[in-house]
Short mmCIF file of C-alpha atoms in Angstrom, two decimals:
data_model
loop_
_atom_site.label_atom_id
_atom_site.label_comp_id
_atom_site.label_asym_id
_atom_site.label_seq_id
_atom_site.Cartn_x
_atom_site.Cartn_y
_atom_site.Cartn_z
CA UNK A 1 -112.75 -2.97 237.84
CA UNK A 2 -113.67 -5.83 239.96
CA UNK A 3 -117.06 -5.27 238.84
CA UNK A 4 -115.03 -6.62 235.39
CA UNK A 5 -113.10 -9.54 237.23
CA UNK A 6 -116.52 -10.36 238.65
CA UNK A 7 -118.84 -10.85 235.35
CA UNK A 8 -115.71 -12.92 233.55
CA UNK A 9 -115.22 -14.48 236.38
CA UNK A 10 -119.30 -15.59 236.23
CA UNK A 11 -118.50 -16.51 232.35
CA UNK A 12 -116.13 -18.81 232.59
CA UNK A 13 -118.21 -20.76 235.88
CA UNK A 14 -121.18 -20.50 233.30
CA UNK A 15 -118.83 -22.10 230.41
CA UNK A 16 -117.62 -24.81 232.90
CA UNK A 17 -121.08 -25.51 233.80
CA UNK A 18 -122.14 -26.30 230.68
CA UNK A 19 -119.43 -28.17 229.58
CA UNK A 20 -119.19 -30.31 232.52
CA UNK A 21 -123.12 -30.80 231.56
CA UNK A 22 -122.79 -31.22 227.97
CA UNK A 23 -120.58 -33.66 228.23
CA UNK A 24 -122.50 -35.86 230.84
CA UNK A 25 -125.39 -36.24 229.07
CA UNK A 26 -123.14 -37.46 225.83
CA UNK A 27 -121.59 -40.00 228.86
CA UNK A 28 -125.78 -40.71 230.08
CA UNK A 29 -126.78 -40.98 225.86
CA UNK A 30 -124.18 -43.88 225.08
CA UNK A 31 -124.44 -45.34 228.68
CA UNK A 32 -128.64 -46.03 226.79
CA UNK A 33 -127.82 -46.76 224.01
CA UNK A 34 -125.19 -49.84 225.81
CA UNK A 35 -128.27 -51.34 227.32
CA UNK A 36 -130.08 -53.73 226.72
CA UNK A 37 -132.48 -51.71 223.99
CA UNK A 38 -135.64 -54.54 224.48
CA UNK A 39 -136.30 -53.50 227.84
CA UNK A 40 -138.89 -50.96 227.28
CA UNK A 41 -140.57 -53.10 223.88
CA UNK A 42 -145.34 -53.03 224.51
CA UNK A 43 -145.43 -56.54 223.33
CA UNK A 44 -148.58 -55.56 222.07
CA UNK A 45 -146.87 -54.25 218.87
CA UNK A 46 -145.19 -57.56 218.12
CA UNK A 47 -149.04 -58.80 218.34
CA UNK A 48 -149.37 -56.27 215.08
CA UNK A 49 -146.55 -57.23 212.87
#
């Protein structure tokens, strides 16, 4: 019984950590979209055009 209880607690913990990781990643992506996009543009790309 104790072993099953520990497994349930471990599964809940993993699910919560995964949810937080996905939320943090999506927040990071949203922050990247808000930042200036021309920071990483290579100047050679403009010369080719």
